[in-house]
Tab-separated table of C-alpha atoms in Angstrom:
chain	number	residue	atom	x	y	z
A	698	MET	CA	-26.535	-3.325	-12.574
A	699	THR	CA	-26.479	-5.811	-15.437
A	700	CYS	CA	-24.991	-5.693	-18.882
A	701	ASN	CA	-28.490	-5.407	-20.319
A	702	GLY	CA	-28.792	-1.906	-18.900
A	703	PRO	CA	-28.920	-0.053	-15.611
A	704	GLU	CA	-31.512	-0.900	-13.017
A	705	PRO	CA	-34.091	1.804	-12.527
A	706	LEU	CA	-32.552	4.422	-10.247
A	707	ASP	CA	-33.658	7.947	-9.494
A	708	ALA	CA	-30.357	9.749	-10.115
A	709	SER	CA	-31.487	12.967	-8.482
A	710	SER	CA	-32.493	11.165	-5.272
A	711	PHE	CA	-29.283	9.120	-5.233
A	712	PHE	CA	-26.979	12.149	-5.552
A	713	ARG	CA	-29.037	14.183	-3.077
A	714	GLU	CA	-28.829	11.387	-0.560
A	715	TYR	CA	-25.104	10.742	-1.102
A	716	PHE	CA	-23.961	14.394	-1.146
A	717	GLY	CA	-26.820	16.056	0.702
A	718	PHE	CA	-27.669	18.091	-2.425
A	719	MET	CA	-27.525	17.797	-6.231
A	720	PRO	CA	-23.961	18.711	-7.336
A	721	ARG	CA	-23.653	21.018	-10.340
A	722	VAL	CA	-21.663	18.489	-12.345
A	723	PHE	CA	-24.646	16.143	-12.443
A	724	LYS	CA	-27.232	18.928	-12.730
A	725	ALA	CA	-25.449	20.190	-15.858
A	726	GLN	CA	-26.067	16.868	-17.545
A	727	SER	CA	-29.726	16.681	-16.553
A	728	ALA	CA	-30.793	17.159	-20.190
A	729	LEU	CA	-29.237	13.742	-20.786
A	730	HIS	CA	-31.252	11.982	-18.149
A	731	ASN	CA	-30.261	8.520	-19.391
A	732	VAL	CA	-26.585	9.373	-18.991
A	733	VAL	CA	-27.046	10.853	-15.531
A	734	ASN	CA	-29.067	7.816	-14.504
A	735	ALA	CA	-26.284	5.623	-15.791
A	736	GLU	CA	-23.672	7.623	-13.855
A	737	ALA	CA	-25.788	7.309	-10.726
A	738	ALA	CA	-26.152	3.567	-11.289
A	739	MET	CA	-22.411	3.248	-11.732
A	740	ALA	CA	-21.770	5.365	-8.631
A	741	ALA	CA	-24.222	3.311	-6.603
A	742	SER	CA	-22.593	0.127	-7.818
A	743	ILE	CA	-19.023	1.260	-7.147
A	744	LEU	CA	-19.488	3.520	-4.134
A	745	GLY	CA	-22.325	1.621	-2.521
A	746	GLY	CA	-21.375	-1.899	-3.470
A	747	THR	CA	-18.001	-2.312	-1.809
A	748	SER	CA	-16.663	-2.735	1.689
A	749	LEU	CA	-15.408	0.858	1.705
A	750	SER	CA	-17.290	3.420	3.767
A	751	GLN	CA	-18.330	6.736	2.243
A	752	MET	CA	-15.509	8.377	4.166
A	753	GLU	CA	-12.917	5.988	2.761
A	754	ALA	CA	-14.272	6.410	-0.776
A	755	GLU	CA	-14.280	10.197	-0.524
A	756	ARG	CA	-10.714	10.209	0.766
A	757	ILE	CA	-9.714	8.434	-2.429
A	758	VAL	CA	-11.721	10.909	-4.512
A	759	LEU	CA	-10.006	13.836	-2.765
A	760	ALA	CA	-6.520	12.444	-3.350
A	761	THR	CA	-7.310	11.578	-6.973
A	762	ALA	CA	-8.776	15.019	-7.652
A	763	CYS	CA	-5.681	16.692	-6.202
A	764	THR	CA	-3.372	14.458	-8.201
A	765	SER	CA	-5.141	15.469	-11.408
A	766	ARG	CA	-5.580	19.052	-10.129
A	767	ASN	CA	-9.327	18.942	-10.507
A	768	VAL	CA	-10.629	21.807	-8.401
A	769	TYR	CA	-14.288	20.852	-8.777
A	770	TRP	CA	-13.972	17.385	-7.259
A	771	ALA	CA	-11.301	18.390	-4.767
A	772	THR	CA	-13.704	21.019	-3.429
A	773	LEU	CA	-16.709	18.696	-3.390
A	774	SER	CA	-14.937	15.797	-1.695
A	775	TYR	CA	-13.268	18.183	0.766
A	776	GLN	CA	-16.686	19.487	1.778
A	777	THR	CA	-18.172	16.003	1.973
A	778	LEU	CA	-15.361	14.813	4.222
A	779	SER	CA	-15.647	17.921	6.428
A	780	VAL	CA	-19.331	17.168	6.930
A	781	LEU	CA	-18.410	13.574	7.769
A	782	GLY	CA	-16.168	14.894	10.536
A	783	VAL	CA	-12.672	14.652	9.066
A	784	THR	CA	-10.429	17.344	10.521
A	785	GLU	CA	-8.823	20.076	8.468
A	786	GLY	CA	-5.395	18.782	9.401
A	787	GLU	CA	-6.155	15.305	8.116
A	788	LEU	CA	-7.653	16.737	4.912
A	789	ASP	CA	-4.526	18.827	4.344
A	790	ARG	CA	-2.398	15.737	4.852
A	791	ILE	CA	-4.373	13.782	2.231
A	792	MET	CA	-4.156	16.664	-0.236
A	793	SER	CA	-0.450	17.190	0.268
A	794	GLY	CA	0.398	13.508	-0.051
A	795	GLU	CA	1.497	13.045	3.546
A	796	ALA	CA	-1.347	10.637	4.259
A	797	TRP	CA	-2.457	7.714	2.166
A	798	PRO	CA	-6.179	7.991	1.390
A	799	TYR	CA	-6.812	4.281	1.757
A	800	ARG	CA	-5.692	1.497	4.060
A	801	GLU	CA	-4.580	-1.054	1.525
A	802	SER	CA	-4.655	-1.869	-2.165
A	803	THR	CA	-7.955	-3.626	-2.643
A	804	GLU	CA	-10.043	-3.974	-5.747
A	805	ALA	CA	-12.661	-1.765	-4.102
A	806	ALA	CA	-10.133	1.015	-3.589
A	807	LEU	CA	-8.934	0.596	-7.166
A	808	LEU	CA	-12.481	0.856	-8.512
A	809	VAL	CA	-13.161	3.978	-6.517
A	810	THR	CA	-9.922	5.468	-7.850
A	811	ALA	CA	-11.089	4.659	-11.377
A	812	TRP	CA	-14.488	6.215	-10.600
A	813	ALA	CA	-12.754	9.322	-9.271
A	814	ASN	CA	-10.687	9.618	-12.466
A	815	PHE	CA	-13.860	9.264	-14.493
A	816	VAL	CA	-15.829	11.959	-12.692
A	817	CYS	CA	-12.828	14.307	-12.702
A	818	ALA	CA	-12.676	13.961	-16.477
A	819	ILE	CA	-16.383	14.822	-16.764
A	820	ALA	CA	-16.046	17.869	-14.535
A	821	SER	CA	-13.024	19.148	-16.478
A	822	GLY	CA	-14.794	18.644	-19.764
A	823	LEU	CA	-17.857	20.516	-18.575
A	824	ALA	CA	-15.749	23.286	-16.964
A	825	ILE	CA	-18.084	23.281	-13.990
A	826	GLU	CA	-17.683	25.864	-11.219
A	827	PRO	CA	-17.296	24.279	-7.762
A	828	ASP	CA	-20.409	23.998	-5.619
A	829	PHE	CA	-18.581	25.733	-2.744
A	830	ASP	CA	-15.690	28.186	-2.443
A	831	ALA	CA	-12.918	26.520	-4.376
A	832	ILE	CA	-10.175	25.033	-2.255
A	833	SER	CA	-6.600	25.504	-3.313
A	834	ILE	CA	-4.720	22.361	-4.245
A	835	PRO	CA	-1.181	22.224	-2.809
A	836	ASP	CA	1.767	21.608	-5.120
A	837	ALA	CA	2.752	18.317	-3.544
A	838	ARG	CA	1.611	15.233	-5.404
A	839	PRO	CA	-0.880	13.297	-3.327
A	840	ARG	CA	-0.780	9.553	-3.241
A	841	ILE	CA	-3.410	7.586	-5.052
A	842	LEU	CA	-3.855	3.955	-5.745
A	843	THR	CA	-2.865	2.681	-9.125
A	844	GLY	CA	-2.865	-0.673	-10.724
A	845	VAL	CA	-4.639	-2.469	-13.482
A	846	LEU	CA	-8.275	-3.370	-13.111
A	847	SER	CA	-9.327	-6.447	-14.982
A	848	PRO	CA	-11.040	-5.487	-18.248
A	849	ASP	CA	-14.071	-7.571	-17.285
A	850	VAL	CA	-14.581	-5.583	-14.119
A	851	LEU	CA	-14.266	-2.276	-15.937
A	852	LYS	CA	-16.608	-3.430	-18.656
A	853	SER	CA	-19.333	-4.563	-16.317
A	854	ARG	CA	-19.156	-1.360	-14.281
A	855	SER	CA	-19.355	0.879	-17.310
A	856	ALA	CA	-22.170	-1.048	-18.974
A	857	GLY	CA	-24.676	1.488	-17.647
A	858	ILE	CA	-22.964	4.403	-19.378
A	859	GLU	CA	-22.642	2.499	-22.635
A	860	THR	CA	-26.306	1.540	-22.551
A	861	ALA	CA	-27.323	5.113	-21.823
A	862	LEU	CA	-25.199	6.477	-24.669
A	863	ARG	CA	-26.631	3.948	-27.097
A	864	ALA	CA	-30.137	4.816	-25.940
A	865	TYR	CA	-29.427	8.504	-26.438
A	866	GLN	CA	-28.664	8.017	-30.107
A	867	TYR	CA	-32.391	7.760	-30.557
A	868	GLY	CA	-33.059	10.889	-28.536
A	869	PRO	CA	-33.202	14.596	-29.443
A	870	PRO	CA	-30.107	15.977	-31.239
A	871	GLY	CA	-28.374	19.346	-31.183
A	872	GLY	CA	-26.415	21.902	-29.190
A	873	ASP	CA	-24.796	21.156	-25.856
A	874	HIS	CA	-26.070	17.610	-25.822
A	875	HIS	CA	-23.444	16.562	-28.350
A	876	ILE	CA	-20.694	18.197	-26.335
A	877	ILE	CA	-21.770	16.429	-23.178
A	878	LYS	CA	-22.010	13.152	-25.024
A	879	SER	CA	-18.445	13.599	-26.341
A	880	VAL	CA	-17.170	14.369	-22.864
A	881	VAL	CA	-18.829	11.328	-21.386
A	882	SER	CA	-17.525	9.138	-24.219
A	883	ALA	CA	-13.988	10.424	-23.711
A	884	ALA	CA	-14.218	9.945	-19.970
A	885	LEU	CA	-15.568	6.470	-20.462
A	886	ALA	CA	-12.709	5.600	-22.822
A	887	ARG	CA	-10.200	6.788	-20.237
A	888	PHE	CA	-11.991	4.941	-17.481
A	889	ARG	CA	-11.906	1.726	-19.458
A	890	ASP	CA	-8.278	1.974	-20.525
A	891	PRO	CA	-6.119	0.927	-17.580
A	892	ALA	CA	-2.980	2.252	-19.269
A	893	LYS	CA	-4.343	5.766	-18.929
A	894	LEU	CA	-4.522	5.548	-15.148
A	895	LEU	CA	-1.471	7.069	-13.565
A	896	ASN	CA	1.671	5.020	-13.096
A	897	PRO	CA	2.371	3.434	-9.729
A	898	PRO	CA	2.804	6.313	-7.283
A	899	GLU	CA	6.256	6.937	-5.949
A	900	PRO	CA	6.484	6.668	-2.180
A	901	ASN	CA	7.443	9.842	-0.307
A	902	SER	CA	6.410	11.708	-3.379
A	903	ARG	CA	5.919	15.033	-1.626
A	904	LEU	CA	8.103	17.597	-3.347
A	905	SER	CA	10.976	18.300	-1.035
A	906	GLN	CA	12.742	21.578	-0.668
A	907	LYS	CA	15.741	19.712	0.649
A	908	GLY	CA	16.534	17.929	-2.595
A	909	VAL	CA	16.073	14.407	-3.902
A	910	PRO	CA	17.227	11.390	-1.876
A	911	ILE	CA	20.591	9.967	-2.865
A	912	ASP	CA	19.838	6.945	-5.008
A	913	PRO	CA	22.560	4.456	-5.883
A	914	ASP	CA	20.377	3.231	-8.776
A	915	ALA	CA	19.833	6.654	-10.336
A	916	ASP	CA	22.357	6.276	-13.155
A	917	LEU	CA	21.193	2.792	-14.039
A	918	VAL	CA	17.548	3.886	-14.103
A	919	ALA	CA	18.426	6.816	-16.344
A	920	ARG	CA	20.140	4.452	-18.787
A	921	ILE	CA	17.081	2.211	-18.905
A	922	GLN	CA	14.818	5.217	-19.432
A	923	ARG	CA	17.013	6.219	-22.387
A	924	GLY	CA	16.440	2.824	-23.949
A	925	ASP	CA	19.299	0.694	-22.639
A	926	VAL	CA	17.115	-2.324	-21.971
A	927	ASP	CA	20.033	-4.554	-21.021
A	928	ALA	CA	20.719	-2.364	-18.007
A	929	PHE	CA	17.540	-3.738	-16.465
A	930	GLU	CA	19.384	-6.996	-15.911
A	931	GLU	CA	21.693	-5.203	-13.487
A	932	ILE	CA	18.653	-3.812	-11.655
A	933	MET	CA	17.366	-7.324	-11.162
A	934	GLU	CA	20.716	-8.539	-9.935
A	935	ARG	CA	20.822	-5.762	-7.348
A	936	HIS	CA	17.278	-6.119	-6.081
A	937	SER	CA	16.084	-9.705	-6.608
A	938	ARG	CA	16.616	-10.688	-3.018
A	939	ARG	CA	14.746	-7.668	-1.697
A	940	VAL	CA	11.838	-8.272	-4.078
A	941	TYR	CA	11.801	-11.955	-3.108
A	942	ARG	CA	11.771	-11.146	0.599
A	943	THR	CA	8.973	-8.608	0.193
A	944	LEU	CA	6.869	-11.180	-1.638
A	945	VAL	CA	7.605	-13.857	0.982
A	946	GLY	CA	6.568	-11.316	3.590
A	947	VAL	CA	3.222	-10.705	1.937
A	948	LEU	CA	2.470	-14.181	0.615
A	949	GLY	CA	4.051	-16.363	3.312
A	950	ASN	CA	5.089	-18.860	0.669
A	951	PRO	CA	8.535	-19.015	-0.990
A	952	GLU	CA	7.226	-20.755	-4.141
A	953	GLU	CA	4.561	-18.142	-4.735
A	954	ALA	CA	7.070	-15.439	-3.949
A	955	ARG	CA	9.364	-16.709	-6.700
A	956	ASP	CA	6.429	-16.744	-9.139
A	957	GLY	CA	5.590	-13.184	-8.164
A	958	MET	CA	9.107	-11.935	-8.896
A	959	GLN	CA	8.633	-12.065	-12.637
A	960	ASP	CA	5.376	-10.072	-12.454
A	961	THR	CA	7.021	-7.504	-10.205
A	962	PHE	CA	10.007	-6.884	-12.455
A	963	LEU	CA	7.914	-6.800	-15.613
A	964	LYS	CA	5.618	-4.229	-14.027
A	965	ALA	CA	8.623	-2.178	-12.922
A	966	PHE	CA	10.015	-2.229	-16.460
A	967	GLN	CA	6.631	-1.288	-17.872
A	968	TYR	CA	6.345	1.800	-15.664
A	969	ILE	CA	9.977	2.811	-15.316
A	970	SER	CA	9.668	5.583	-17.884
A	971	GLY	CA	7.344	7.385	-15.449
A	972	PHE	CA	9.668	7.043	-12.470
A	973	GLU	CA	10.793	10.559	-11.572
A	974	GLY	CA	13.211	9.907	-8.723
A	975	ARG	CA	11.153	11.484	-5.940
A	976	SER	CA	11.915	8.403	-3.871
A	977	LYS	CA	14.713	5.888	-4.079
A	978	PHE	CA	14.181	3.442	-6.923
A	979	SER	CA	14.460	0.476	-4.562
A	980	THR	CA	11.639	1.871	-2.408
A	981	TRP	CA	9.458	2.176	-5.492
A	982	LEU	CA	10.363	-1.360	-6.529
A	983	VAL	CA	9.438	-2.743	-3.108
A	984	SER	CA	6.072	-0.992	-3.321
A	985	ILE	CA	5.439	-2.717	-6.655
A	986	ALA	CA	6.427	-6.067	-5.106
A	987	ASN	CA	4.094	-5.388	-2.181
A	988	ASN	CA	1.186	-4.590	-4.487
A	989	THR	CA	1.924	-7.622	-6.652
A	990	GLY	CA	1.885	-9.819	-3.552
A	991	ILE	CA	-1.343	-8.305	-2.278
A	992	GLN	CA	-3.001	-8.840	-5.639
A	993	ARG	CA	-1.988	-12.498	-5.603
A	994	LEU	CA	-3.215	-12.818	-2.031
A	995	ARG	CA	-6.589	-11.417	-3.072
A	996	GLU	CA	-6.825	-13.909	-5.896
A	997	ARG	CA	-5.952	-16.759	-3.568
A	998	CYS	CA	-7.946	-15.709	-0.538
A	999	PRO	CA	-10.451	-12.903	-1.111
A	1000	GLU	CA	-11.535	-12.882	2.555
A	1001	GLN	CA	-8.029	-12.494	3.970
A	1002	SER	CA	-7.095	-8.982	4.927
A	1003	LEU	CA	-3.880	-7.247	5.852
A	1004	GLU	CA	-5.940	-4.820	7.899
A	1005	PRO	CA	-4.871	-4.387	11.508
A	1006	ASP	CA	-7.170	-6.379	13.714
A	1007	ASP	CA	-8.373	-4.340	16.682
A	1008	SER	CA	-8.044	-7.341	18.958
A	1009	ASP	CA	-4.254	-7.170	18.477
A	1010	GLU	CA	-4.266	-3.956	20.467
A	1011	THR	CA	-4.363	-5.996	23.658
A	1012	PHE	CA	-1.401	-8.268	22.831
A	1013	ARG	CA	0.348	-9.127	26.067
A	1014	PRO	CA	3.612	-11.044	26.458
A	1015	LYS	CA	3.170	-14.485	27.958
A	1016	GLU	CA	6.762	-15.721	28.055
A	1017	PHE	CA	8.663	-14.558	31.096
A	1018	ARG	CA	11.410	-17.178	31.207
A	1019	ALA	CA	14.858	-15.626	31.007
A	1020	TRP	CA	16.904	-16.635	28.006
A	1021	THR	CA	20.305	-18.235	28.101
A	1022	ASP	CA	23.164	-15.734	27.952
A	1023	ASP	CA	24.330	-16.294	24.392
A	1024	PRO	CA	21.345	-17.762	22.556
A	1025	GLU	CA	22.921	-17.657	19.095
A	1026	GLN	CA	25.597	-20.101	20.224
A	1027	LEU	CA	23.078	-22.783	21.046
A	1028	TYR	CA	22.417	-23.746	17.456
A	1029	ALA	CA	24.352	-24.095	14.263
A	1030	LYS	CA	23.829	-21.316	11.727
A	1031	ALA	CA	21.666	-23.495	9.520
A	1032	GLU	CA	19.462	-24.477	12.433
A	1033	LEU	CA	19.057	-20.869	13.518
A	1034	ARG	CA	18.125	-19.878	10.002
A	1035	ALA	CA	15.506	-22.625	9.823
A	1036	LEU	CA	14.138	-21.636	13.228
A	1037	VAL	CA	13.792	-18.007	12.203
A	1038	GLU	CA	12.260	-18.837	8.822
A	1039	GLN	CA	9.708	-21.262	10.265
A	1040	ASN	CA	8.565	-18.763	12.860
A	1041	VAL	CA	8.549	-15.718	10.605
A	1042	MET	CA	6.268	-17.646	8.263
A	1043	LYS	CA	3.807	-18.188	11.095
A	1044	LEU	CA	3.381	-14.462	11.717
A	1045	PRO	CA	0.267	-12.723	10.406
A	1046	ALA	CA	1.101	-11.138	7.042
A	1047	LYS	CA	0.739	-7.559	8.273
A	1048	TYR	CA	3.568	-8.091	10.789
A	1049	ARG	CA	5.580	-10.507	8.718
A	1050	VAL	CA	6.153	-8.142	5.821
A	1051	VAL	CA	7.302	-5.204	7.982
A	1052	LEU	CA	9.565	-7.464	10.060
A	1053	MET	CA	11.031	-8.883	6.868
A	1054	LEU	CA	11.800	-5.444	5.460
A	1055	LYS	CA	12.940	-3.831	8.711
A	1056	ASP	CA	14.932	-6.557	10.461
A	1057	ILE	CA	15.925	-8.909	7.635
A	1058	GLU	CA	16.314	-6.465	4.765
A	1059	GLN	CA	17.475	-3.735	7.159
A	1060	LEU	CA	15.468	-0.924	5.616
A	1061	SER	CA	14.812	2.231	7.627
A	1062	VAL	CA	11.391	2.907	9.121
A	1063	GLU	CA	10.880	5.623	6.506
A	1064	GLU	CA	11.770	3.302	3.634
A	1065	VAL	CA	9.451	0.600	4.927
A	1066	GLY	CA	6.654	3.136	5.343
A	1067	GLY	CA	7.240	4.620	1.924
A	1068	ALA	CA	7.197	1.230	0.233
A	1069	LEU	CA	4.164	-0.132	2.051
A	1070	GLY	CA	2.150	3.060	2.224
A	1071	LEU	CA	2.255	3.204	6.009
A	1072	GLY	CA	2.945	6.091	8.335
A	1073	THR	CA	5.938	5.970	10.686
A	1074	ALA	CA	3.795	5.141	13.712
A	1075	ALA	CA	2.136	2.229	11.922
A	1076	VAL	CA	5.498	0.800	10.808
A	1077	LYS	CA	6.938	1.049	14.322
A	1078	SER	CA	3.839	-0.488	15.866
A	1079	ARG	CA	3.804	-3.426	13.449
A	1080	VAL	CA	7.547	-4.027	13.720
A	1081	LEU	CA	7.283	-4.126	17.497
A	1082	ARG	CA	4.328	-6.495	17.392
A	1083	GLY	CA	6.178	-8.775	14.959
A	1084	ARG	CA	9.267	-8.766	17.152
A	1085	LEU	CA	7.287	-9.540	20.308
A	1086	MET	CA	5.488	-12.388	18.556
A	1087	MET	CA	8.814	-13.781	17.374
A	1088	ARG	CA	10.104	-13.493	20.912
A	1089	GLU	CA	7.200	-15.619	22.150
A	1090	ALA	CA	7.791	-18.183	19.419
A	1091	LEU	CA	11.564	-18.427	19.984
A	1092	ALA	CA	11.432	-18.476	23.789
A	1093	PRO	CA	10.964	-22.262	24.138
A	1094	HIS	CA	14.215	-22.740	22.172
A	1095	PHE	CA	16.308	-20.261	24.106
A	1096	ALA	CA	14.842	-20.079	27.599
A	1097	ARG	CA	17.181	-21.007	30.391
A	1098	ASN	CA	15.874	-24.017	32.336
A	1099	ALA	CA	15.981	-24.430	36.080
A	1100	ARG	CA	19.346	-26.155	35.798
A	1101	GLY	CA	20.850	-23.060	34.148
A	1102	GLY	CA	21.232	-24.538	30.688
A	1103	ALA	CA	19.047	-24.101	27.651
A	1104	ALA	CA	15.480	-25.405	27.774
B	1178	MET	CA	6.838	6.501	38.388
B	1179	ILE	CA	7.061	4.201	35.334
B	1180	GLY	CA	4.923	1.047	35.482
B	1181	CYS	CA	5.071	-2.119	33.344
B	1182	SER	CA	2.526	-0.921	30.792
B	1183	ASP	CA	4.433	2.376	30.425
B	1184	PHE	CA	7.608	0.376	29.892
B	1185	LEU	CA	5.970	-1.828	27.257
B	1186	ALA	CA	4.677	1.287	25.519
B	1187	GLU	CA	8.274	2.502	25.135
B	1188	ILE	CA	10.021	-0.803	24.468
B	1189	GLY	CA	9.891	-0.330	20.706
B	1190	ASN	CA	11.763	2.992	20.912
B	1191	LEU	CA	14.177	1.571	23.456
B	1192	LEU	CA	15.075	-1.300	21.110
B	1193	GLU	CA	15.837	1.270	18.410
B	1194	GLY	CA	17.872	3.447	20.775
B	1195	ASP	CA	15.413	6.233	20.129
B	1196	VAL	CA	14.620	7.448	23.634
B	1197	ALA	CA	15.440	10.787	25.258
B	1198	ALA	CA	17.981	10.661	28.062
B	1199	GLN	CA	15.607	11.400	30.920
B	1200	LEU	CA	13.041	8.862	29.826
B	1201	ARG	CA	15.797	6.301	29.290
B	1202	ALA	CA	16.940	6.801	32.872
B	1203	GLU	CA	13.384	6.254	34.131
B	1204	LEU	CA	12.981	3.121	32.032
B	1205	GLU	CA	16.287	1.736	33.320
B	1206	THR	CA	15.183	2.424	36.867
B	1207	HIS	CA	12.050	0.407	36.211
B	1208	LEU	CA	14.088	-2.441	34.697
B	1209	ALA	CA	16.284	-2.584	37.782
B	1210	HIS	CA	13.186	-3.349	39.880
B	1211	CYS	CA	11.100	-5.411	37.485
B	1212	ARG	CA	12.281	-8.878	36.546
B	1213	ASN	CA	9.514	-9.511	34.005
B	1214	CYS	CA	10.221	-6.347	32.026
B	1215	GLN	CA	13.963	-7.071	32.184
B	1216	VAL	CA	13.331	-10.541	30.730
B	1217	ILE	CA	11.102	-9.169	28.004
B	1218	TYR	CA	13.600	-6.463	27.089
B	1219	ASP	CA	16.638	-8.786	27.045
B	1220	SER	CA	14.887	-11.486	25.061
B	1221	ALA	CA	13.422	-8.920	22.644
B	1222	ARG	CA	16.911	-7.547	21.999
B	1223	ASN	CA	18.169	-11.075	21.431
B	1224	THR	CA	15.244	-11.779	19.114
B	1225	VAL	CA	16.091	-8.807	16.912
B	1226	LYS	CA	19.744	-9.864	16.796
B	1227	ILE	CA	18.902	-13.477	15.979
B	1228	VAL	CA	16.468	-12.503	13.222
B	1229	THR	CA	18.856	-9.921	11.748
B	1230	ASP	CA	21.903	-12.190	11.844
B	1231	SER	CA	20.154	-15.342	10.695
B	1232	GLY	CA	20.664	-14.796	6.962
B	1233	SER	CA	17.100	-15.991	6.445
B	1234	PHE	CA	15.226	-16.039	3.181
B	1235	GLU	CA	18.248	-15.932	0.947
B	1236	LEU	CA	17.420	-16.264	-2.730
B	1237	PRO	CA	19.292	-19.161	-4.365
B	1238	PRO	CA	21.427	-17.876	-7.276
B	1239	THR	CA	19.844	-20.421	-9.620
B	1240	ILE	CA	16.371	-18.962	-8.970
B	1241	SER	CA	17.618	-15.423	-9.358
B	1242	ARG	CA	19.265	-16.283	-12.695
B	1243	THR	CA	16.147	-18.067	-13.950
B	1244	VAL	CA	13.885	-15.141	-13.109
B	1245	SER	CA	16.303	-12.721	-14.737
B	1246	GLN	CA	16.487	-14.782	-17.924
B	1247	GLN	CA	12.705	-15.092	-18.113
B	1248	VAL	CA	12.135	-11.380	-17.560
B	1249	MET	CA	14.824	-10.258	-19.999
B	1250	GLY	CA	13.489	-12.724	-22.552
B	1251	ARG	CA	10.040	-11.187	-22.364
B	1252	ILE	CA	11.376	-7.643	-22.389
B	1253	ARG	CA	13.468	-8.282	-25.497
B	1254	GLU	CA	10.502	-9.883	-27.249
B	1255	GLY	CA	8.412	-6.854	-26.312
B	1256	HIS	CA	6.004	-8.919	-24.242
B	1257	THR	CA	6.062	-6.974	-21.002
B	1258	LYS	CA	2.303	-6.738	-20.276
């Protein structure tokens, strides 16, 4: 798709192929064939042009539709995912917010989230009945990706819609066509305005019957939300080290981590008015730091991924030398610190960040999972892998030699 | 009878003290007869202690103050985006 207009695309064929049939929401706009073609071109570009599979994209659509309580798209994506083989249990977990719909914050996932917001707005505006028996959306707030897409990316993706709308001005006037055009324009405006995407999601945001977690920052956050800007300085004093460590964990570079701290705190201040206390504030802050780090990583190294590598499944210990009885006594504190820092930095990022938060920052498994968007099993698995890798790396320094002393 | 791969599958929970009593007893029986697993377990425990106690990745107060001043400066000027 270019900014001069959408490439020729048969919208009807595209939607039939993607969904297996022509959904009502697109059929209803068929009088505006240029607009529907443009939507299809945009869908093909966003849904077909990224590394995400259809299943991954639809998971994001389902979570987004539930977050905005859009029954039409929740029903459609639910059905699509069922056909693709996703179990009812997993679908319920996505809808209730117990499962993250995506593996990590990538630009592709962000674009699909934006696309999902866009199509939800169109469906609401058209008041379309679902194509299947409507599913019921649970009360819990599902987790969706948020973040700011670069304006250039948004602009290039929406060029097809703009071109179609401009072309339509020369087409036939009257009746429902104007209403549809207004809906599409409004949806496009929302799609293009990053500020209108939801605020960063709060981890563990499922509504709990047991009450809110006890948060030592609650009073301070409330003061800031009431306009006491100076109180934010206290927040930074309390959490700078944790934010720094999270960024070191993701980026593997202390200098870059320090640069990222400013971005993280500014983003937190920007969105703090939307923080509702469903998780601890510090957990929310760490999730912002994590996302900030990942974004910087993407800018630095687009090919690098925090995705678990399947080959790591077969990690086997290689060091079987016993360690000396009191290894911490072998080195001065400063030397131990340097040893740990050097070897933590050598860990793959996906293990380094969880080890940093779990063992160095001493967060609970739940807090780490909530901040990083990982389930409990994933946190435990990555922590263990990080610890075993550290063990291998430290062994040469602490292994007992044949003479009974340190190696 | 617990083998080495079973032990390794549970080592994460064992390090966290999150193992049911009966399973713990079986794992300890395995450790008593398996030198390699004993070494891995002991050195893994030591690793966690060393990493936790190391005081690594402290943020120098000067850096923390600088970041705070820069952020508060931008907030007060209204330039937060």
